[in-house]
Amino acid sequence: MNVQRSVTALIWILVIAAAGCAAAGCVPYSVLQPLGALLRRPDDVTPERYARYLHVCWFFAVACGIAALLVRKFRRDVDRFLRDCLAQHYEPVVAEPDERVFYVLTLLLITVGLLLRWSRLFDPMAYDEAYTFLNFARRSWIIAIADYNSTNNHLLNTFLMHWSYRLLGDAEWALRLPVFLVGGLMLVMAARWSRPWFSPRESCLVTAMVAVSPMLITYSANARGYMFIAAATLVLDAALWKMHCSPARSARATVIAWCAVVAGCWSMPIMLYGVIACCGWYVLVPIFERPLLTSVIRRRARILVVLLGTAALVVMAGYAPSYVFRGLLFLQDPIMQPDSGPYAQQLADSWKGAYLWWTDGAVPAFVWLPLAIVGLFTWPRTAEYWLRWLSPFLVVLVINVAQGVAPPPRIYMFLAPWFYLTVSRGITRLIDLAPDWRRGGVVVTGLALAIAGTVYTVRHPVLFDPADRTSYVSIRNLIELLEEDLADEPNDADRLIAPLPADLPSIFYLERAGLTIPVNGEPLEGETVWLITRHGESPEEVLTSTLVGLNEYVDRFEPWQPVASFRTLELHRSSLR
């Protein structure tokens, strides 16, 4: 590969991109509006959107032009960087003879983790997954990523789900395939990321905890963006550690870090937690070294300016359609607003919830904290280890306090590997108290976690967060039965009352079955009304709940007839008198 030609080509690409963006910014509104029909309809091109379109065009025209000038000015540095990337080869993990048992155990644990995630790939659709598919992913890909009306549209996941749907259909496994693959990558990354911290022993235990965590298994088979953030943060932290330890051989690690920033930030804005945390320790560590290496700090700062600056341009390009279409509407999302009430208590509850999420599963929650405390007490007394571990927790806490928000526990999911690393350190330190068990104790503990996690997964139809997910389990079977009943009465008018969170999964399965009956809303005369309740709930309780709000109709229905009972739900039938 001719590196000099590649640099020249990059300069020309940036120049052409700048010229193209400038030309696009000169297209008048009268010409652009009819072109809206190519995407959806001409009425979508409004003066407000046209103004934001001009913002995007001229911003990227200037940005690409400046980038072209910078690449030309520093082309020797760019040339050297590309040559270093080509010269550096993949460095395989070499297992010492006395460590091979741990690598075999790690491979076994990764296999167990993949199988546990695969076992959940075919579960019925959950509410948030159905929300993503029905509102975004099944539309054209450009509209899917442009309709960013709240942070609940995880753009990278939506984009990948859209193409998975187009290529493989709307089966549950097809819509979840991108997240499943990232969940598998998370297992491998957890093993690779945790290895340089201490030894293969801790890496085995971290891999075991990640493999059997109900939280991580569930979100590896849940078509949302949280697993992208968890994996991207691990990749970024591991790449920056490589850059820290081997600055002379860090070109490829820099590219990997750049990719992690781009993928994570395009997945969800909360990736900024991980970016600030990882880049923070990377810059601050030299301050605590003796002697103070100011040249190292300046060099690292320059690296991060280029890395984050170029990544920001690519990320902004990914969000550009959403800015044109929706502006900054996502800033009005309730999750972005300060919480009302006793904030300190709310924040404490959020962190407590995160801890319960991390420790959910076969091992009781009260066992984890003492092990984590032991791990911290025996933590290496070096600045790089403490800063690298503390930075993610501290950054998240400081940003939460600065925003005045107490996020839901799922926001903290990407911190789980750092917590598991602390617990694994505590376990190995305790095992070291019996020197003859240094190897066997880790092997037994890792296998015990794998067995206990497998048994726990098999025994729980709803693996994680049952309070919110229980109703989804039976929706697929319920709609299949409803389809059979409606086939026997094809000319009747029907309506389904499905209280949240059963409504969107119901719509998903109704549409997949080709049934066009309305879901929720006010019943009409002559309609057969089907009502979903949970076990122990009466139809009257559901109708008068705040989620349904049909209080005035309670006395207007004929006596409700039970149709069928499922694992978590019951189906009833009635009509207006």
Coordinates of C-alpha atoms in Angstrom, one line a residue:
M1 CA 0.0 0.0 0.0
N2 CA 1.4 3.4 -1.0
V3 CA 0.9 5.5 2.1
Q4 CA 1.8 8.8 0.5
R5 CA -0.9 8.3 -2.1
S6 CA -3.4 7.4 0.6
V7 CA -2.7 10.7 2.4
T8 CA -3.1 12.6 -0.9
A9 CA -6.3 10.8 -1.5
L10 CA -7.6 11.7 1.9
I11 CA -6.9 15.3 1.3
W12 CA -8.8 15.2 -2.0
I13 CA -11.7 13.4 -0.3
L14 CA -11.9 16.1 2.3
V15 CA -11.7 18.9 -0.3
I16 CA -14.4 17.2 -2.4
A17 CA -16.6 16.7 0.7
A18 CA -16.2 20.4 1.7
A19 CA -17.1 21.5 -1.9
G20 CA -20.1 19.1 -1.9
C21 CA -21.4 20.4 1.4
A22 CA -21.0 24.0 0.3
A23 CA -22.8 23.2 -3.0
A24 CA -25.6 21.5 -1.1
G25 CA -25.9 24.5 1.2
C26 CA -26.6 26.7 -1.9
V27 CA -29.6 24.7 -3.0
P28 CA -32.7 27.0 -2.6
Y29 CA -35.7 26.1 -0.6
S30 CA -38.0 26.0 -3.7
V31 CA -35.8 23.3 -5.3
L32 CA -35.3 21.3 -2.1
Q33 CA -38.9 21.0 -1.0
P34 CA -40.2 18.8 -3.8
L35 CA -37.3 16.4 -3.2
G36 CA -38.9 15.6 0.2
A37 CA -41.1 13.2 -1.7
L38 CA -38.0 11.0 -2.3
L39 CA -37.9 10.3 1.5
R40 CA -41.5 10.6 2.6
R41 CA -43.5 13.6 1.5
P42 CA -42.8 17.2 0.4
D43 CA -44.6 18.7 3.4
D44 CA -41.7 17.4 5.6
V45 CA -39.5 20.1 4.1
T46 CA -40.4 23.1 6.2
P47 CA -38.6 26.4 6.6
E48 CA -37.4 25.5 10.0
R49 CA -35.9 22.2 8.7
Y50 CA -34.4 24.0 5.7
A51 CA -32.7 26.4 8.1
R52 CA -31.2 23.5 10.1
Y53 CA -30.2 21.8 6.8
L54 CA -28.2 24.9 5.9
H55 CA -26.5 24.8 9.4
V56 CA -25.4 21.2 8.7
C57 CA -24.2 21.9 5.2
W58 CA -22.1 24.9 6.0
F59 CA -20.8 23.4 9.2
F60 CA -19.4 20.4 7.5
A61 CA -18.2 22.4 4.5
V62 CA -16.0 24.5 6.9
A63 CA -15.1 21.4 9.0
C64 CA -14.0 19.3 6.0
G65 CA -12.1 22.3 4.6
I66 CA -10.2 22.9 7.8
A67 CA -9.5 19.1 8.1
A68 CA -8.1 19.1 4.6
L69 CA -5.8 22.0 5.4
L70 CA -4.7 20.3 8.7
V71 CA -4.0 17.0 7.0
R72 CA -1.9 18.8 4.3
K73 CA 0.0 20.7 6.9
F74 CA 0.7 17.7 9.1
R75 CA 0.9 15.2 6.3
R76 CA 4.2 13.8 7.5
D77 CA 2.7 13.0 10.9
V78 CA -0.3 11.4 9.1
D79 CA 2.0 9.5 6.9
R80 CA 4.0 8.3 9.9
F81 CA 0.9 7.3 11.7
L82 CA -0.4 5.2 8.8
R83 CA 2.9 3.5 8.4
D84 CA 2.9 2.6 12.1
C85 CA -0.6 1.2 11.7
L86 CA 0.6 -1.0 8.8
A87 CA 3.8 -2.1 10.6
Q88 CA 2.2 -3.1 13.8
H89 CA 0.8 -6.6 13.8
Y90 CA -1.8 -8.3 16.0
E91 CA -0.2 -9.5 19.2
P92 CA -1.7 -12.8 20.3
V93 CA -2.2 -13.8 23.9
V94 CA 0.5 -16.2 24.9
A95 CA -0.4 -18.6 27.6
E96 CA 2.4 -19.7 29.9
P97 CA 2.4 -23.4 30.7
D98 CA 1.2 -22.8 34.3
E99 CA -1.5 -20.5 33.0
R100 CA -3.0 -22.6 30.3
V101 CA -5.7 -24.0 32.5
F102 CA -7.0 -20.5 33.0
Y103 CA -7.2 -19.8 29.3
V104 CA -9.0 -23.1 28.7
L105 CA -11.4 -22.1 31.5
T106 CA -11.9 -18.7 30.0
L107 CA -12.8 -20.2 26.6
L108 CA -15.3 -22.6 28.4
L109 CA -16.9 -19.6 30.2
I110 CA -17.2 -17.6 27.0
T111 CA -18.9 -20.6 25.4
V112 CA -21.3 -20.9 28.4
G113 CA -22.1 -17.2 28.1
L114 CA -22.8 -17.4 24.4
L115 CA -25.2 -20.4 25.0
L116 CA -27.0 -18.6 27.8
R117 CA -27.5 -15.5 25.5
W118 CA -28.6 -17.7 22.6
S119 CA -31.2 -19.3 24.8
R120 CA -32.9 -15.9 25.3
L121 CA -32.7 -14.9 21.7
F122 CA -36.1 -16.4 20.9
D123 CA -38.0 -15.0 23.9
P124 CA -41.2 -12.9 23.2
M125 CA -40.6 -9.3 22.4
A126 CA -40.4 -6.9 25.3
Y127 CA -41.9 -3.4 25.5
D128 CA -38.8 -1.3 24.6
E129 CA -37.9 -3.7 21.7
A130 CA -41.4 -3.4 20.3
Y131 CA -41.2 0.3 20.7
T132 CA -38.0 0.6 18.7
F133 CA -39.2 -1.6 15.9
L134 CA -42.7 -0.2 15.6
N135 CA -41.8 3.4 15.8
F136 CA -38.4 3.5 14.1
A137 CA -36.6 0.3 12.7
R138 CA -39.3 -0.8 10.3
R139 CA -39.4 2.5 8.5
S140 CA -36.9 3.6 5.9
W141 CA -33.5 3.7 7.3
I142 CA -33.0 7.5 6.9
I143 CA -36.3 8.3 8.6
A144 CA -35.5 5.7 11.3
I145 CA -32.3 7.5 12.4
A146 CA -33.7 11.0 11.6
D147 CA -36.7 10.7 13.9
Y148 CA -34.7 11.4 17.0
N149 CA -37.5 12.9 19.1
S150 CA -36.1 11.5 22.4
T151 CA -33.0 9.6 23.6
N152 CA -35.1 6.5 23.6
N153 CA -34.2 6.0 19.9
H154 CA -30.8 4.4 20.1
L155 CA -29.5 5.2 16.6
L156 CA -26.9 2.6 15.9
N157 CA -29.1 -0.2 17.2
T158 CA -32.1 1.2 15.2
F159 CA -29.9 1.3 12.1
L160 CA -28.7 -2.2 12.5
M161 CA -32.1 -3.6 13.5
H162 CA -33.6 -2.0 10.3
W163 CA -31.2 -3.8 8.0
S164 CA -31.5 -7.0 10.0
Y165 CA -35.2 -6.8 9.5
R166 CA -34.9 -6.1 5.8
L167 CA -32.6 -9.0 5.3
L168 CA -33.9 -11.6 7.7
G169 CA -37.5 -10.7 8.5
D170 CA -39.2 -9.7 11.8
A171 CA -38.6 -12.9 13.8
E172 CA -37.4 -12.1 17.3
W173 CA -33.9 -13.5 16.8
A174 CA -33.5 -11.5 13.6
L175 CA -34.3 -8.2 15.3
R176 CA -32.0 -9.0 18.2
L177 CA -29.1 -10.4 16.1
P178 CA -27.0 -7.2 16.1
V179 CA -27.2 -6.9 19.9
F180 CA -26.6 -10.6 20.3
L181 CA -23.3 -10.3 18.4
V182 CA -22.3 -7.3 20.5
G183 CA -23.1 -9.3 23.6
G184 CA -20.8 -12.1 22.4
L185 CA -18.1 -9.5 21.7
M186 CA -18.6 -8.3 25.3
L187 CA -17.7 -11.7 26.6
V188 CA -14.4 -11.7 24.6
M189 CA -13.7 -8.1 25.5
A190 CA -14.3 -8.7 29.2
A191 CA -11.7 -11.5 29.2
R192 CA -9.1 -9.4 27.2
W193 CA -9.8 -6.2 29.1
S194 CA -9.4 -7.8 32.6
R195 CA -6.3 -9.8 31.8
P196 CA -3.7 -6.9 31.9
W197 CA -5.1 -5.6 35.2
F198 CA -3.7 -8.5 37.3
S199 CA -3.5 -12.1 36.0
P200 CA -5.4 -14.8 34.2
R201 CA -7.0 -15.8 37.5
E202 CA -8.9 -12.5 37.8
S203 CA -9.7 -12.5 34.1
C204 CA -11.4 -16.0 34.5
L205 CA -13.6 -14.8 37.3
V206 CA -14.6 -11.5 35.6
T207 CA -15.5 -13.6 32.5
A208 CA -17.5 -15.9 34.6
M209 CA -19.4 -13.0 36.2
V210 CA -20.1 -11.4 32.8
A211 CA -21.1 -14.7 31.3
V212 CA -23.8 -15.5 33.9
S213 CA -25.0 -12.0 34.8
P214 CA -28.8 -12.0 34.3
M215 CA -28.6 -8.3 33.5
L216 CA -26.0 -8.7 30.7
I217 CA -27.6 -11.9 29.4
T218 CA -30.9 -10.1 29.1
Y219 CA -29.5 -7.0 27.4
S220 CA -27.5 -9.2 25.0
A221 CA -30.9 -10.5 23.8
N222 CA -32.8 -7.2 24.0
A223 CA -32.8 -5.1 20.9
R224 CA -31.7 -1.9 22.5
G225 CA -28.5 0.1 22.6
Y226 CA -27.2 -0.5 26.2
M227 CA -25.0 -3.4 25.3
F228 CA -23.3 -1.3 22.6
I229 CA -22.3 1.2 25.3
A230 CA -21.0 -1.5 27.6
A231 CA -18.9 -3.1 24.9
A232 CA -17.6 0.2 23.4
T233 CA -16.5 1.4 26.8
L234 CA -14.5 -1.7 27.5
V235 CA -12.9 -1.5 24.0
L236 CA -12.0 2.2 24.6
D237 CA -10.5 1.6 28.0
A238 CA -8.5 -1.4 26.8
A239 CA -7.2 0.6 23.8
L240 CA -6.2 3.5 26.0
W241 CA -4.4 1.1 28.4
K242 CA -2.4 -0.2 25.4
M243 CA -1.6 3.4 24.4
H244 CA -0.5 4.1 28.0
C245 CA 1.8 1.1 28.4
S246 CA 3.3 1.0 24.8
P247 CA 3.2 4.6 23.4
A248 CA 5.7 3.7 20.7
R249 CA 3.4 0.9 19.4
S250 CA 0.0 2.5 19.9
A251 CA -1.1 3.5 16.4
R252 CA -3.5 0.6 16.0
A253 CA -4.8 1.0 19.5
T254 CA -5.5 4.7 18.6
V255 CA -7.6 3.6 15.7
I256 CA -9.5 1.1 17.9
A257 CA -10.1 3.7 20.5
W258 CA -11.5 6.0 17.7
C259 CA -13.8 3.4 16.5
A260 CA -15.1 2.7 20.0
V261 CA -15.8 6.4 20.6
V262 CA -17.7 6.7 17.3
A263 CA -19.8 3.5 17.7
G264 CA -20.6 4.2 21.3
C265 CA -21.6 7.9 20.9
W266 CA -23.7 7.0 17.8
S267 CA -25.4 4.3 19.9
M268 CA -26.4 6.6 22.8
P269 CA -25.2 9.9 24.2
I270 CA -24.5 8.3 27.6
M271 CA -21.3 7.0 26.0
L272 CA -19.9 10.4 27.0
Y273 CA -19.6 9.0 30.5
G274 CA -17.2 6.4 29.3
V275 CA -15.3 8.7 27.0
I276 CA -14.7 11.3 29.7
A277 CA -13.8 8.7 32.3
C278 CA -11.3 6.7 30.1
C279 CA -9.7 9.8 28.5
G280 CA -9.6 11.4 32.0
W281 CA -7.4 8.7 33.6
Y282 CA -5.3 8.5 30.4
V283 CA -4.3 12.2 30.7
L284 CA -4.1 12.4 34.5
V285 CA -1.9 9.4 35.2
P286 CA 1.4 11.1 34.2
I287 CA 0.7 13.9 36.7
F288 CA 1.1 11.4 39.5
E289 CA 4.3 9.9 38.1
R290 CA 7.7 11.0 39.4
P291 CA 9.3 12.9 37.9
L292 CA 6.4 14.9 36.5
L293 CA 6.5 14.3 32.7
T294 CA 4.8 17.4 31.3
S295 CA 5.9 16.4 27.8
V296 CA 3.9 13.1 28.1
I297 CA 0.9 15.0 29.2
R298 CA 1.1 17.4 26.3
R299 CA 1.6 14.5 23.9
R300 CA -1.4 12.6 25.2
A301 CA -3.5 15.8 25.1
R302 CA -2.6 16.3 21.4
I303 CA -3.5 12.6 20.7
L304 CA -6.9 13.0 22.4
V305 CA -7.6 16.3 20.6
V306 CA -7.1 14.7 17.2
L307 CA -8.8 11.4 18.3
L308 CA -11.9 13.1 19.8
G309 CA -12.1 15.9 17.3
T310 CA -12.2 13.6 14.3
A311 CA -14.6 11.2 16.1
A312 CA -16.8 14.1 17.0
L313 CA -17.1 15.1 13.3
V314 CA -18.1 11.6 12.3
V315 CA -20.6 11.3 15.2
M316 CA -22.1 14.6 14.3
A317 CA -22.5 13.4 10.7
G318 CA -24.5 10.5 12.1
Y319 CA -26.7 12.8 14.1
A320 CA -27.1 15.3 11.3
P321 CA -30.3 13.8 9.8
S322 CA -31.9 13.9 13.3
Y323 CA -30.9 17.5 13.8
V324 CA -32.4 18.5 10.5
F325 CA -35.6 16.6 11.0
R326 CA -36.1 17.1 14.8
G327 CA -33.7 19.8 15.9
L328 CA -32.8 19.6 19.5
L329 CA -36.1 18.1 20.6
F330 CA -34.3 15.3 22.5
L331 CA -33.1 17.8 25.1
Q332 CA -36.7 18.0 26.3
D333 CA -36.6 14.3 27.1
P334 CA -37.6 13.8 30.8
I335 CA -34.4 11.9 31.4
M336 CA -32.4 15.0 30.5
Q337 CA -34.3 17.2 33.0
P338 CA -33.3 17.7 36.7
D339 CA -35.3 15.6 39.1
S340 CA -37.7 17.1 41.6
G341 CA -37.9 16.1 45.2
P342 CA -35.1 15.0 47.6
Y343 CA -32.3 14.6 45.1
A344 CA -29.7 13.0 47.4
Q345 CA -32.2 10.2 48.2
Q346 CA -33.1 9.7 44.5
L347 CA -29.4 9.5 43.5
A348 CA -28.7 7.0 46.3
D349 CA -31.6 4.9 45.2
S350 CA -30.3 4.9 41.6
W351 CA -26.9 3.7 42.7
K352 CA -28.5 1.1 45.0
G353 CA -30.5 -0.1 42.1
A354 CA -27.4 -0.3 40.0
Y355 CA -25.7 -2.5 42.6
L356 CA -28.8 -4.8 42.8
W357 CA -28.7 -5.1 39.0
W358 CA -25.0 -5.9 38.9
T359 CA -25.4 -8.6 41.7
D360 CA -28.7 -10.1 40.5
G361 CA -28.6 -13.8 39.9
A362 CA -27.8 -17.1 41.7
V363 CA -25.4 -15.5 44.2
P364 CA -27.1 -13.4 46.9
A365 CA -26.5 -9.7 46.7
F366 CA -25.1 -9.4 50.2
V367 CA -22.2 -11.7 49.2
W368 CA -20.7 -9.3 46.6
L369 CA -20.0 -6.2 48.7
P370 CA -17.6 -7.8 51.2
L371 CA -15.7 -9.4 48.4
A372 CA -15.5 -6.0 46.6
I373 CA -14.3 -4.3 49.8
V374 CA -11.5 -7.0 50.2
G375 CA -10.6 -6.3 46.6
L376 CA -10.2 -2.6 47.1
F377 CA -8.2 -3.1 50.3
T378 CA -5.7 -5.2 48.4
W379 CA -5.7 -3.0 45.3
P380 CA -2.2 -2.1 44.0
R381 CA -1.0 1.1 45.5
T382 CA -0.2 2.8 42.2
A383 CA -1.8 5.9 40.7
E384 CA -2.5 4.3 37.3
Y385 CA -4.5 1.4 38.8
W386 CA -6.5 3.6 41.2
L387 CA -7.2 6.3 38.6
R388 CA -8.2 3.8 36.0
W389 CA -10.6 2.0 38.3
L390 CA -12.0 5.1 40.1
S391 CA -12.5 7.3 37.1
P392 CA -15.7 5.8 35.6
F393 CA -17.5 5.8 38.9
L394 CA -16.4 9.3 39.8
V395 CA -17.1 10.8 36.4
V396 CA -20.7 9.3 36.3
L397 CA -21.4 10.6 39.8
V398 CA -20.0 14.1 39.2
I399 CA -22.0 14.5 35.9
N400 CA -25.2 13.2 37.6
V401 CA -24.8 15.8 40.4
A402 CA -24.0 18.6 37.9
Q403 CA -27.1 17.7 35.8
G404 CA -29.2 17.2 38.9
V405 CA -30.5 13.9 37.6
A406 CA -30.8 10.4 39.1
P407 CA -30.7 8.1 36.1
P408 CA -32.4 4.7 36.1
P409 CA -30.1 1.7 37.0
R410 CA -29.8 0.6 33.4
I411 CA -27.7 3.7 32.7
Y412 CA -25.0 2.4 35.0
M413 CA -24.9 -1.0 33.3
F414 CA -21.6 -0.3 31.6
L415 CA -19.9 0.0 35.0
A416 CA -20.6 -3.7 35.9
P417 CA -17.2 -5.0 34.6
W418 CA -15.3 -2.6 36.9
F419 CA -17.3 -3.8 39.8
Y420 CA -16.8 -7.5 38.8
L421 CA -13.1 -6.8 38.5
T422 CA -13.0 -5.6 42.1
V423 CA -15.0 -8.7 43.3
S424 CA -12.6 -11.0 41.4
R425 CA -9.6 -9.3 43.0
G426 CA -11.2 -9.9 46.5
I427 CA -11.8 -13.6 45.7
T428 CA -8.3 -14.2 44.5
R429 CA -6.8 -12.5 47.6
L430 CA -8.9 -14.7 49.8
I431 CA -7.9 -17.8 47.8
D432 CA -4.2 -16.8 48.3
L433 CA -4.6 -17.4 52.0
A434 CA -4.4 -21.1 51.1
P435 CA -1.4 -21.2 48.8
D436 CA -2.2 -24.8 47.6
W437 CA -5.5 -23.5 46.2
R438 CA -4.2 -20.6 44.2
R439 CA -5.1 -22.4 40.9
G440 CA -7.7 -24.9 42.0
G441 CA -9.7 -22.3 44.0
V442 CA -10.1 -20.1 40.9
V443 CA -11.1 -23.0 38.7
V444 CA -13.7 -24.3 41.2
T445 CA -15.1 -20.8 41.7
G446 CA -15.3 -20.1 38.0
L447 CA -17.0 -23.5 37.3
A448 CA -19.4 -23.0 40.2
L449 CA -20.4 -19.6 38.9
A450 CA -21.0 -21.1 35.4
I451 CA -23.1 -23.9 36.8
A452 CA -25.1 -21.8 39.2
G453 CA -25.7 -19.2 36.5
T454 CA -26.9 -21.8 34.0
V455 CA -29.3 -23.4 36.5
Y456 CA -30.6 -19.9 37.4
T457 CA -31.2 -19.0 33.7
V458 CA -32.9 -22.3 33.0
R459 CA -35.3 -22.0 36.0
H460 CA -36.4 -18.4 35.3
P461 CA -38.7 -17.7 32.4
V462 CA -38.2 -14.0 33.1
L463 CA -34.5 -13.8 33.8
F464 CA -34.2 -10.2 34.8
D465 CA -36.3 -7.3 36.0
P466 CA -39.5 -9.4 36.4
A467 CA -41.6 -6.5 37.7
D468 CA -41.5 -4.9 34.3
R469 CA -41.0 -7.8 32.0
T470 CA -43.4 -10.5 33.4
S471 CA -46.3 -9.7 31.2
Y472 CA -44.3 -10.0 27.9
V473 CA -43.8 -13.7 28.4
S474 CA -47.3 -14.7 27.5
I475 CA -48.1 -12.1 24.9
R476 CA -47.0 -14.2 21.9
N477 CA -49.1 -17.2 23.0
L478 CA -52.0 -15.0 23.8
I479 CA -52.1 -13.4 20.4
E480 CA -51.7 -16.8 18.7
L481 CA -54.9 -17.9 20.6
L482 CA -56.6 -14.7 19.7
E483 CA -55.8 -15.2 16.1
E484 CA -57.4 -18.7 16.2
D485 CA -60.6 -17.3 17.8
L486 CA -60.9 -14.4 15.3
A487 CA -60.5 -16.8 12.4
D488 CA -63.7 -18.6 13.5
E489 CA -65.5 -15.2 13.5
P490 CA -64.1 -13.3 10.6
N491 CA -66.9 -10.8 10.2
D492 CA -67.0 -9.5 13.8
A493 CA -65.6 -6.1 14.9
D494 CA -63.0 -6.6 17.6
R495 CA -60.9 -4.5 20.0
L496 CA -58.1 -5.5 22.3
I497 CA -57.5 -3.7 25.6
A498 CA -53.9 -4.3 26.5
P499 CA -52.6 -2.2 29.5
L500 CA -49.1 -0.9 29.3
P501 CA -46.6 -2.5 29.1
A502 CA -48.5 -5.2 27.2
D503 CA -49.7 -2.8 24.5
L504 CA -46.7 -2.5 22.1
P505 CA -45.8 -6.2 22.2
S506 CA -49.5 -6.9 21.5
I507 CA -49.4 -4.6 18.5
F508 CA -46.2 -6.2 17.3
Y509 CA -47.6 -9.7 17.3
L510 CA -51.0 -8.6 16.0
E511 CA -49.4 -7.0 13.0
R512 CA -47.1 -10.0 12.4
A513 CA -50.2 -12.2 12.4
G514 CA -51.9 -9.8 9.9
L515 CA -54.7 -8.8 12.4
T516 CA -55.9 -5.2 12.1
I517 CA -58.0 -4.9 15.2
P518 CA -57.5 -1.7 17.2
V519 CA -55.5 -1.8 20.5
N520 CA -56.9 0.2 23.4
G521 CA -59.0 3.3 22.9
E522 CA -62.7 3.7 23.6
P523 CA -64.9 0.6 22.9
L524 CA -67.7 1.0 20.3
E525 CA -71.1 -0.5 20.1
G526 CA -71.1 -3.9 18.3
E527 CA -67.4 -4.6 19.1
T528 CA -66.2 -7.7 20.8
V529 CA -63.8 -6.5 23.4
W530 CA -60.8 -8.7 24.5
L531 CA -59.1 -7.7 27.7
I532 CA -55.7 -8.7 29.0
T533 CA -55.1 -8.9 32.8
R534 CA -52.4 -10.2 35.0
H535 CA -53.0 -13.1 37.4
G536 CA -55.0 -11.8 40.4
E537 CA -56.4 -8.8 38.5
S538 CA -60.0 -8.5 37.7
P539 CA -61.2 -6.9 34.4
E540 CA -62.8 -4.0 36.5
E541 CA -59.4 -3.3 38.1
V542 CA -57.7 -3.1 34.8
L543 CA -60.4 -0.8 33.2
T544 CA -60.2 1.6 36.2
S545 CA -56.4 1.7 36.4
T546 CA -54.5 4.8 35.4
L547 CA -53.0 2.9 32.5
V548 CA -56.4 2.3 30.8
G549 CA -58.7 4.9 32.3
L550 CA -62.1 3.5 31.1
N551 CA -63.9 4.0 34.4
E552 CA -67.1 5.2 32.7
Y553 CA -67.3 1.9 30.8
V554 CA -67.1 -0.5 33.7
D555 CA -70.9 -0.8 34.2
R556 CA -71.6 -0.8 30.4
F557 CA -70.0 -4.2 29.7
E558 CA -71.7 -7.6 29.7
P559 CA -70.3 -10.0 32.4
W560 CA -66.7 -10.8 31.5
Q561 CA -66.0 -14.3 30.2
P562 CA -62.6 -15.8 30.9
V563 CA -61.2 -17.1 27.6
A564 CA -57.8 -18.5 28.5
S565 CA -55.1 -18.4 31.2
F566 CA -51.4 -18.2 30.4
R567 CA -48.2 -18.3 32.4
T568 CA -48.4 -14.6 33.4
L569 CA -51.6 -13.3 31.8
E570 CA -55.3 -14.0 31.4
L571 CA -57.6 -13.2 28.5
H572 CA -61.2 -12.1 28.9
R573 CA -64.0 -11.3 26.5
S574 CA -67.1 -9.1 26.6
S575 CA -69.1 -6.5 24.7
L576 CA -71.0 -3.4 25.4
R577 CA -74.6 -3.7 26.6

